[in-house]
């Protein structure tokens, strides 16, 4: 391994990252890789000239946000990383792989991919940036398999739209999704935002060949939509989607050959409403549109970058943000004007998108008015569980800014209790479960749910008789705003490790690994090795660690860090 001896400082917006000169490889920013290292005298990330140890296996593919459509964050096929192999004596930062912008999307991974004109297959990590670029990188060497810009001719990335949430530029924000069976070589689907020379904004869905990065036939498609209603962007009873008013932050969902996406506002800058759309993955043509507040306002879908969740029978689950809830309801308990601000939602896809069930907290109107909404966090589906009566329960968990952990029965979310206005209609509520609230999502392993809220520790909630219960101890580390979304590696139900990143944008990021059975037992963190061996720069707002085939990938303001077993 090569230990860089000199550093340069590169400013990226309001963030700074120390970058080894050799790591730049002709690009303007970085990806960082952690793994087994022998260097101990450098305070900087290691060079991309380092070759990490190469596993003879390819490992399972990671083709979507948090591993699957349940969004449980669990890779249960990890055999190389165990509680005994991840202490800092045997695990650490492997390399820094350069990219050209912020990595807000979770990296994705394919094992055993044969690139165009290559003589052999390689393991590939896919990285999307806010500079509207997609990279396919050889995991073992950091070499570019390909790089593609999704900007149109004469276009730039979007400005931050007077909002600090995605800054200094907006390009590809959400986690893409991969279908290895689409087209000749498989496809990666991404949504990119851009700005043309006249000042017009564009949102486009792209399908790129997995082996070359080339646009597939019919790609890209311009994202546009209308929906009946009298919302703030309406005219003559029709709402029109304005691409400059929105960002696609939520991880893309591939369900039954349809790409689903949802849209957030830029901060709370009006006018905006809540949009969910579906596009055919084969034609990239729009197949369905739903507005969650068509006759009201707000109700955007933010979810801290968490992916839209889906069950095996075609229903989609999400949390939306502060917005209109109608004052009157029909005989079935649904809002008379179809406005569902600040809700846990179940969407049917059987005949196009439609709200089939929902839950609103008892104080939802006050929460929306105070911007204390449910939509700051993500929704995760639990595996089937059996309660004390022997009944099988299909549950969804979610939490937002109000600190309450909500557990919904997917067969009956509870709607809104108009009489007593209590939360008694939902399956379970754990009050003050995460005291400062969640701007993040949960993960699941072996009958346990894990959360790391804002300004809080990592917490575990055990499932007993289909109910969640608080578990102690918690982690000792505290996760500043926006908290953190954990991921978990395990081999079946054995060797569970909870991976989580302290990622405040004004301080050094820290990767942590905890024993999943005892959060008081920290197995590793990236500050433990001497001389800053595993330091990888400042944090990134909503990054989620991804574990595959013995590696841990972490996005940074201009890099992907890769950790793994040391030589």
XYZ file of C-alpha atoms in Angstrom:
567
model
C 0.000 0.000 0.000
C 1.121 3.541 -0.702
C 0.899 6.081 2.125
C 0.518 9.615 0.706
C 3.008 12.044 2.188
C 1.548 15.369 1.100
C -1.975 16.756 1.038
C -3.896 19.461 -0.694
C -7.097 21.042 0.557
C -9.999 21.273 -1.842
C -13.015 23.399 -1.063
C -16.365 22.023 -2.141
C -19.138 24.475 -1.326
C -18.992 25.078 2.421
C -17.179 21.791 3.083
C -13.467 20.971 3.099
C -11.837 17.595 2.560
C -8.160 16.728 2.751
C -7.291 14.879 -0.424
C -4.149 12.956 -1.319
C -2.783 14.327 -4.589
C -2.313 10.850 -6.006
C -5.977 10.066 -5.361
C -7.279 12.645 -7.790
C -6.581 10.657 -10.958
C -7.542 13.568 -13.164
C -10.927 14.204 -11.568
C -12.056 16.984 -9.301
C -13.259 14.941 -6.342
C -12.999 11.607 -4.600
C -14.444 8.272 -3.568
C -13.041 6.663 -0.435
C -12.692 2.928 0.199
C -12.072 1.201 3.507
C -10.548 -2.237 4.017
C -7.389 -4.005 5.163
C -4.368 -1.719 5.234
C -0.779 -1.808 6.409
C -0.149 1.944 6.419
C -0.070 3.483 9.868
C 1.789 6.768 9.518
C -0.604 8.832 7.398
C -3.378 11.095 8.578
C -4.939 11.201 5.108
C -7.074 8.741 3.166
C -4.974 6.235 1.261
C -4.281 6.576 -2.419
C -6.366 5.073 -5.173
C -3.186 3.366 -6.305
C -3.692 0.999 -3.379
C -5.034 -2.403 -4.362
C -7.417 -3.760 -1.716
C -7.398 -7.493 -0.960
C -9.530 -9.234 -3.577
C -12.066 -11.830 -2.517
C -12.442 -14.850 -4.756
C -16.214 -14.511 -4.369
C -18.403 -11.857 -5.925
C -20.903 -11.576 -3.083
C -24.605 -10.743 -3.472
C -25.588 -7.828 -5.698
C -26.815 -4.600 -4.080
C -29.197 -3.169 -6.661
C -31.412 -0.845 -4.646
C -31.460 1.384 -1.585
C -31.025 -0.543 1.703
C -30.761 -3.880 -0.141
C -34.404 -4.690 -0.867
C -37.849 -3.197 -1.322
C -38.657 -3.697 2.363
C -35.777 -1.203 2.959
C -34.583 -3.259 5.937
C -30.891 -2.425 5.432
C -29.835 -6.048 5.954
C -27.189 -7.915 3.969
C -27.594 -11.409 5.445
C -25.059 -12.991 3.068
C -21.873 -11.398 4.409
C -19.304 -14.053 5.321
C -16.065 -12.040 5.457
C -16.951 -9.359 7.984
C -17.602 -10.777 11.452
C -17.247 -9.434 14.990
C -13.830 -11.092 15.165
C -12.502 -9.668 11.858
C -13.537 -6.008 12.065
C -11.436 -4.625 14.946
C -9.014 -1.927 13.791
C -6.080 -4.359 13.925
C -7.540 -6.228 10.969
C -9.998 -3.805 9.346
C -9.671 -0.263 8.053
C -9.624 2.231 5.203
C -8.478 0.731 1.909
C -8.552 3.565 -0.567
C -10.017 6.759 -1.946
C -11.850 6.613 -5.289
C -12.350 9.989 -6.909
C -15.620 11.328 -8.304
C -16.695 14.785 -9.410
C -19.313 15.819 -6.860
C -21.171 15.042 -3.659
C -22.291 11.455 -3.194
C -25.750 11.800 -1.652
C -27.034 8.566 -3.184
C -26.134 5.233 -1.616
C -23.548 3.370 -3.752
C -24.707 0.142 -5.447
C -22.723 -3.038 -6.129
C -22.619 -5.806 -8.745
C -20.388 -8.849 -8.535
C -18.891 -10.605 -11.533
C -19.806 -8.000 -14.181
C -17.980 -8.229 -17.497
C -17.440 -4.698 -18.849
C -17.503 -3.966 -22.566
C -14.254 -5.021 -24.284
C -12.944 -6.589 -21.047
C -11.392 -10.039 -20.976
C -12.687 -10.972 -17.544
C -15.423 -10.100 -15.064
C -14.885 -7.681 -12.174
C -16.789 -6.524 -9.115
C -18.199 -3.033 -9.670
C -19.434 -0.254 -7.374
C -21.801 2.289 -8.968
C -21.626 5.857 -7.695
C -23.955 8.753 -8.614
C -23.007 12.372 -7.895
C -24.637 15.759 -7.529
C -22.558 16.812 -10.532
C -24.943 14.664 -12.624
C -22.380 11.907 -13.199
C -22.619 8.150 -12.800
C -19.458 6.104 -12.260
C -18.836 2.384 -12.535
C -15.635 1.648 -10.598
C -13.623 -1.540 -10.277
C -13.871 -2.348 -6.577
C -10.442 -3.998 -6.454
C -8.477 -1.174 -8.099
C -10.643 1.942 -8.154
C -10.210 2.160 -11.916
C -13.082 3.596 -13.926
C -15.012 0.976 -15.833
C -16.970 3.903 -17.253
C -18.237 7.375 -16.398
C -21.353 9.015 -17.855
C -22.710 12.546 -17.487
C -26.485 12.808 -17.682
C -26.414 16.532 -18.439
C -28.005 17.628 -21.682
C -26.086 19.644 -24.280
C -25.279 23.123 -22.980
C -26.709 22.353 -19.539
C -25.338 22.651 -16.022
C -26.442 21.099 -12.777
C -29.185 22.949 -10.940
C -28.358 25.665 -8.452
C -29.503 24.861 -4.877
C -32.771 26.765 -5.389
C -32.259 29.093 -2.407
C -32.170 26.106 -0.075
C -29.270 24.557 1.840
C -30.665 21.020 1.893
C -28.881 19.980 -1.318
C -25.936 22.279 -1.951
C -23.941 23.689 -3.731
C -25.474 21.977 -6.774
C -28.313 19.561 -7.503
C -27.791 16.734 -9.948
C -28.423 13.087 -9.025
C -29.640 13.079 -5.438
C -31.595 9.849 -4.994
C -30.220 6.312 -4.945
C -30.565 4.740 -8.411
C -31.910 1.241 -8.993
C -30.414 -1.582 -11.087
C -32.112 -4.282 -13.144
C -29.511 -6.761 -14.309
C -31.995 -8.342 -16.730
C -33.037 -5.170 -18.569
C -31.683 -4.756 -22.105
C -28.659 -6.630 -23.430
C -26.367 -6.045 -20.454
C -28.672 -4.774 -17.713
C -29.523 -1.184 -16.785
C -29.061 1.338 -13.994
C -31.891 3.887 -13.689
C -31.173 7.390 -12.365
C -33.028 10.697 -12.060
C -30.960 13.810 -12.773
C -31.818 17.498 -12.355
C -30.272 20.132 -14.624
C -30.558 23.728 -15.810
C -30.423 24.847 -19.431
C -28.915 27.992 -20.958
C -32.243 29.853 -20.784
C -32.607 29.204 -17.054
C -35.136 26.412 -17.458
C -35.009 23.425 -15.103
C -35.248 19.793 -16.126
C -35.839 16.489 -14.355
C -35.066 13.409 -16.455
C -35.150 9.649 -15.995
C -32.163 7.866 -17.542
C -31.495 4.185 -18.246
C -27.774 3.441 -18.663
C -26.153 0.227 -19.881
C -24.422 -1.450 -16.938
C -21.301 -2.357 -18.926
C -20.757 0.839 -20.936
C -22.752 3.649 -19.310
C -24.430 4.413 -22.646
C -28.015 5.630 -22.702
C -30.372 2.778 -23.631
C -32.988 3.218 -26.394
C -35.685 5.650 -25.317
C -33.436 7.216 -22.671
C -33.651 9.793 -21.285
C -37.232 10.856 -20.801
C -38.319 14.302 -19.625
C -40.306 14.097 -16.398
C -43.586 15.998 -16.574
C -46.988 15.464 -14.999
C -50.466 16.832 -14.467
C -53.127 15.793 -11.960
C -56.715 16.933 -11.283
C -57.046 19.404 -8.434
C -56.900 22.962 -7.238
C -53.506 23.031 -5.561
C -51.078 25.979 -5.659
C -49.679 25.093 -9.105
C -53.103 24.497 -10.622
C -54.987 26.175 -13.395
C -58.565 25.405 -14.417
C -58.692 22.401 -12.096
C -55.351 20.869 -13.149
C -52.150 20.692 -11.106
C -48.958 20.857 -13.172
C -45.599 19.527 -12.022
C -42.969 22.303 -12.099
C -39.514 20.648 -12.337
C -37.646 23.574 -10.764
C -39.747 23.399 -7.599
C -38.799 19.823 -6.698
C -35.943 17.421 -6.003
C -36.054 13.649 -6.317
C -34.432 12.693 -2.994
C -36.223 9.419 -2.233
C -34.491 6.238 -3.408
C -35.986 4.864 -6.630
C -38.238 1.808 -6.389
C -38.377 -0.909 -9.060
C -41.640 -2.817 -8.676
C -43.328 -4.989 -11.299
C -41.294 -3.483 -14.172
C -42.147 0.065 -13.100
C -39.771 2.709 -11.728
C -41.448 4.684 -8.938
C -40.200 8.051 -7.694
C -41.423 10.705 -5.250
C -40.672 14.380 -4.959
C -39.661 16.788 -2.214
C -39.698 20.554 -2.120
C -36.607 22.735 -1.778
C -36.815 23.503 1.941
C -40.405 24.657 2.430
C -40.343 27.095 -0.475
C -43.846 27.227 -1.906
C -45.684 26.523 -4.078
C -45.439 22.729 -3.951
C -47.532 19.618 -3.375
C -46.768 15.903 -2.967
C -46.064 13.978 -6.189
C -45.497 10.242 -6.751
C -44.920 8.928 -10.294
C -44.391 5.644 -12.082
C -42.497 5.011 -15.341
C -42.212 1.845 -17.410
C -38.667 0.504 -17.132
C -38.821 -0.834 -20.690
C -40.110 2.297 -22.471
C -39.363 4.994 -19.851
C -42.866 6.311 -20.534
C -44.957 7.549 -17.646
C -47.591 5.014 -16.616
C -49.145 6.542 -13.482
C -49.197 9.723 -11.382
C -50.569 10.511 -7.939
C -50.706 13.824 -6.095
C -50.948 13.454 -2.322
C -52.316 16.973 -1.726
C -54.102 17.829 -5.012
C -56.573 20.255 -3.442
C -54.321 21.479 -0.656
C -50.643 22.336 -0.338
C -47.281 20.927 0.711
C -47.154 17.200 1.619
C -43.814 16.556 -0.125
C -41.920 13.255 0.173
C -38.488 13.779 1.723
C -37.754 10.769 3.995
C -34.047 11.674 4.397
C -33.222 9.840 1.190
C -34.808 6.566 2.321
C -36.320 4.503 -0.492
C -40.006 4.014 -1.186
C -40.888 0.632 0.367
C -43.039 -2.059 -1.247
C -44.540 -5.387 -0.224
C -44.677 -8.530 -2.355
C -48.219 -7.929 -3.583
C -47.600 -4.523 -5.132
C -48.342 -1.970 -2.401
C -46.041 1.010 -1.760
C -45.433 2.551 1.673
C -44.084 6.016 2.496
C -44.174 8.912 4.938
C -44.974 12.378 3.628
C -44.189 15.734 5.181
C -46.207 18.601 6.633
C -49.212 19.524 4.525
C -52.968 19.734 4.184
C -55.296 17.202 5.814
C -58.876 17.872 4.792
C -61.305 18.878 7.572
C -64.015 16.505 6.314
C -63.977 12.796 5.460
C -66.043 10.448 3.354
C -67.994 7.476 4.684
C -64.906 5.243 4.405
C -62.797 7.593 6.509
C -60.716 9.063 3.673
C -60.162 12.846 3.336
C -62.912 14.367 1.208
C -60.436 16.359 -0.907
C -57.841 13.555 -1.139
C -55.265 15.616 0.788
C -52.946 13.486 2.956
C -50.291 15.796 4.409
C -48.111 14.446 7.254
C -49.217 10.822 6.880
C -48.080 7.205 6.832
C -49.424 6.063 3.465
C -50.180 2.799 1.692
C -50.493 3.129 -2.086
C -52.067 0.501 -4.298
C -50.526 -0.051 -7.745
C -53.192 -2.464 -9.022
C -54.858 0.117 -11.283
C -52.395 2.970 -11.234
C -51.323 4.735 -8.051
C -54.022 5.319 -5.444
C -54.104 5.774 -1.666
C -55.599 2.554 -0.270
C -54.963 3.242 3.439
C -53.331 5.825 5.675
C -52.585 6.904 9.246
C -52.573 10.438 10.658
C -51.381 11.212 14.184
C -53.857 12.750 16.602
C -52.107 16.134 16.524
C -51.319 16.101 12.808
C -52.740 19.567 12.099
C -50.641 21.180 14.827
C -47.573 19.202 13.747
C -47.901 20.369 10.153
C -48.334 23.965 11.246
C -45.178 23.733 13.368
C -43.158 21.762 10.774
C -42.905 18.803 13.174
C -43.772 16.268 10.548
C -43.644 12.516 10.123
C -42.020 12.806 6.704
C -38.503 13.563 7.956
C -37.921 9.803 8.358
C -38.358 6.696 6.228
C -40.796 3.761 6.350
C -39.512 0.165 6.658
C -41.455 -3.088 6.314
C -40.923 -5.835 8.879
C -40.952 -9.548 8.069
C -44.170 -11.304 9.063
C -44.418 -11.655 12.840
C -46.881 -13.560 15.042
C -48.588 -11.901 17.989
C -49.638 -13.414 21.308
C -52.921 -14.694 19.864
C -51.210 -16.542 17.026
C -52.234 -13.934 14.445
C -49.703 -13.150 11.732
C -49.034 -9.428 11.524
C -47.721 -7.460 8.543
C -46.127 -4.355 10.025
C -44.508 -1.119 8.864
C -42.414 1.141 11.112
C -41.727 4.835 10.750
C -40.681 7.862 12.769
C -40.378 11.580 12.154
C -39.627 14.768 14.042
C -42.045 14.280 16.954
C -39.937 11.487 18.596
C -42.727 8.869 18.506
C -42.069 5.502 16.867
C -45.175 4.418 14.940
C -45.822 0.763 14.092
C -48.577 0.327 11.532
C -50.554 -2.786 10.641
C -50.286 -2.866 6.861
C -53.722 -4.523 6.711
C -55.278 -1.645 8.674
C -53.158 1.472 9.203
C -55.857 3.182 11.282
C -56.665 6.327 9.292
C -57.532 9.383 11.447
C -59.530 9.140 14.657
C -61.955 11.997 14.201
C -63.817 11.460 17.481
C -61.223 11.126 20.224
C -58.302 12.255 18.070
C -55.938 9.805 19.755
C -53.323 7.532 18.210
C -55.330 4.513 19.381
C -56.196 3.531 15.808
C -52.617 2.649 14.881
C -51.205 -0.734 15.831
C -48.519 0.560 18.238
C -46.925 3.832 19.338
C -43.746 4.086 21.422
C -43.786 7.658 22.792
C -40.463 9.474 22.959
C -38.679 6.474 21.422
C -36.006 8.741 19.955
C -36.184 11.929 22.061
C -34.977 14.409 19.437
C -36.780 12.822 16.488
C -35.599 11.081 13.338
C -34.242 12.630 10.153
C -33.215 9.125 9.132
C -34.515 5.607 8.657
C -34.309 2.307 10.552
C -32.679 -1.055 9.869
C -33.711 -4.581 10.884
C -31.948 -7.756 11.999
C -33.051 -10.864 13.874
C -36.259 -9.495 15.412
C -34.707 -6.140 16.245
C -35.195 -2.643 14.797
C -32.364 -0.089 14.994
C -32.639 3.723 14.943
C -30.101 6.573 15.260
C -32.038 9.811 15.646
C -30.796 13.360 15.500
C -28.571 14.302 18.440
C -29.092 10.843 19.891
C -27.456 7.448 20.330
C -28.000 4.276 18.305
C -30.978 2.443 19.831
C -32.410 -1.059 19.478
C -36.067 -2.142 19.737
C -36.692 -5.877 20.121
C -39.792 -7.498 18.621
C -41.681 -9.784 21.013
C -45.171 -11.079 20.251
C -45.333 -8.648 17.318
C -44.659 -5.629 19.564
C -41.557 -3.439 19.705
C -39.815 -3.036 23.045
C -36.893 -0.817 24.046
C -33.573 -2.653 24.477
C -30.560 -1.501 26.494
C -27.712 -0.729 26.311
C -27.469 1.819 23.528
C -24.336 2.982 21.730
C -22.052 5.474 23.418
C -21.601 7.531 20.245
C -23.953 10.458 19.690
C -25.162 11.243 16.177
C -25.506 14.935 15.445
C -27.975 16.335 12.912
C -29.328 14.679 10.855
C -28.727 11.509 12.856
C -27.888 8.410 10.827
C -29.421 5.516 8.929
C -27.734 2.231 9.879
C -27.067 -0.825 7.700
C -26.430 -4.350 8.905
C -24.206 -7.195 7.762
C -24.699 -10.781 8.913
C -24.348 -14.396 7.825
C -27.940 -15.532 8.175
C -28.794 -14.806 11.812
C -25.144 -15.003 12.892
C -22.381 -12.398 13.152
C -24.684 -9.400 13.015
C -22.882 -6.049 12.780
C -24.634 -2.667 12.783
C -22.756 -0.138 10.623
C -23.511 3.538 11.081
C -21.779 6.793 10.143
C -21.473 9.971 12.171
C -21.785 12.365 9.280
C -22.107 15.958 10.437
C -20.984 18.108 7.503
C -18.755 20.375 9.609
C -16.707 17.671 11.350
C -14.789 14.531 10.492
C -17.021 11.612 9.568
C -16.677 8.443 11.645
C -17.661 4.934 10.609
C -18.825 2.782 13.538
C -19.458 -0.961 13.809
C -21.485 -2.373 16.720
C -22.321 -5.881 17.849
C -25.947 -6.237 16.750
C -26.755 -8.221 19.895
C -25.256 -5.612 22.246
C -24.970 -1.991 21.159
C -22.807 -1.321 24.190
C -20.092 -3.367 22.467
C -18.423 -1.286 19.769
C -16.376 -3.487 17.440
C -14.692 -0.728 15.419
C -14.661 2.940 14.615
C -12.531 4.832 12.147
C -10.792 6.945 14.819
C -9.232 3.984 16.628
C -6.191 3.394 14.431
C -3.149 5.537 15.154
C -2.005 8.521 13.098
C -5.424 9.006 11.482
C -4.981 5.889 9.356
C -8.711 5.517 8.707
C -9.701 9.187 8.520
C -11.828 9.896 5.453
C -12.791 13.553 5.633
C -15.930 15.484 6.461
C -19.341 13.890 6.718
C -22.134 13.947 4.174
C -25.681 14.748 5.178
C -27.777 11.647 4.528
C -25.304 8.978 3.417
C -26.096 5.351 4.235
C -23.229 2.815 4.466
C -23.411 -0.116 2.043
C -21.787 -3.484 2.800
C -20.964 -6.030 0.088
C -18.500 -8.902 -0.226
C -16.239 -7.849 2.639
C -16.268 -4.117 1.846
C -18.044 -1.167 3.435
C -18.710 1.774 1.094
C -19.354 5.278 2.467
C -20.224 8.324 0.370
C -18.566 11.649 1.202
C -18.828 15.242 -0.048
C -16.708 14.284 -3.077
C -15.694 10.669 -2.670
C -16.603 7.098 -1.865
C -14.650 5.604 1.013
C -14.097 1.859 0.970
C -13.323 -0.085 4.127
C -12.437 -3.740 4.399
C -10.078 -6.369 5.789
C -6.443 -5.357 5.999
C -3.576 -7.299 4.455
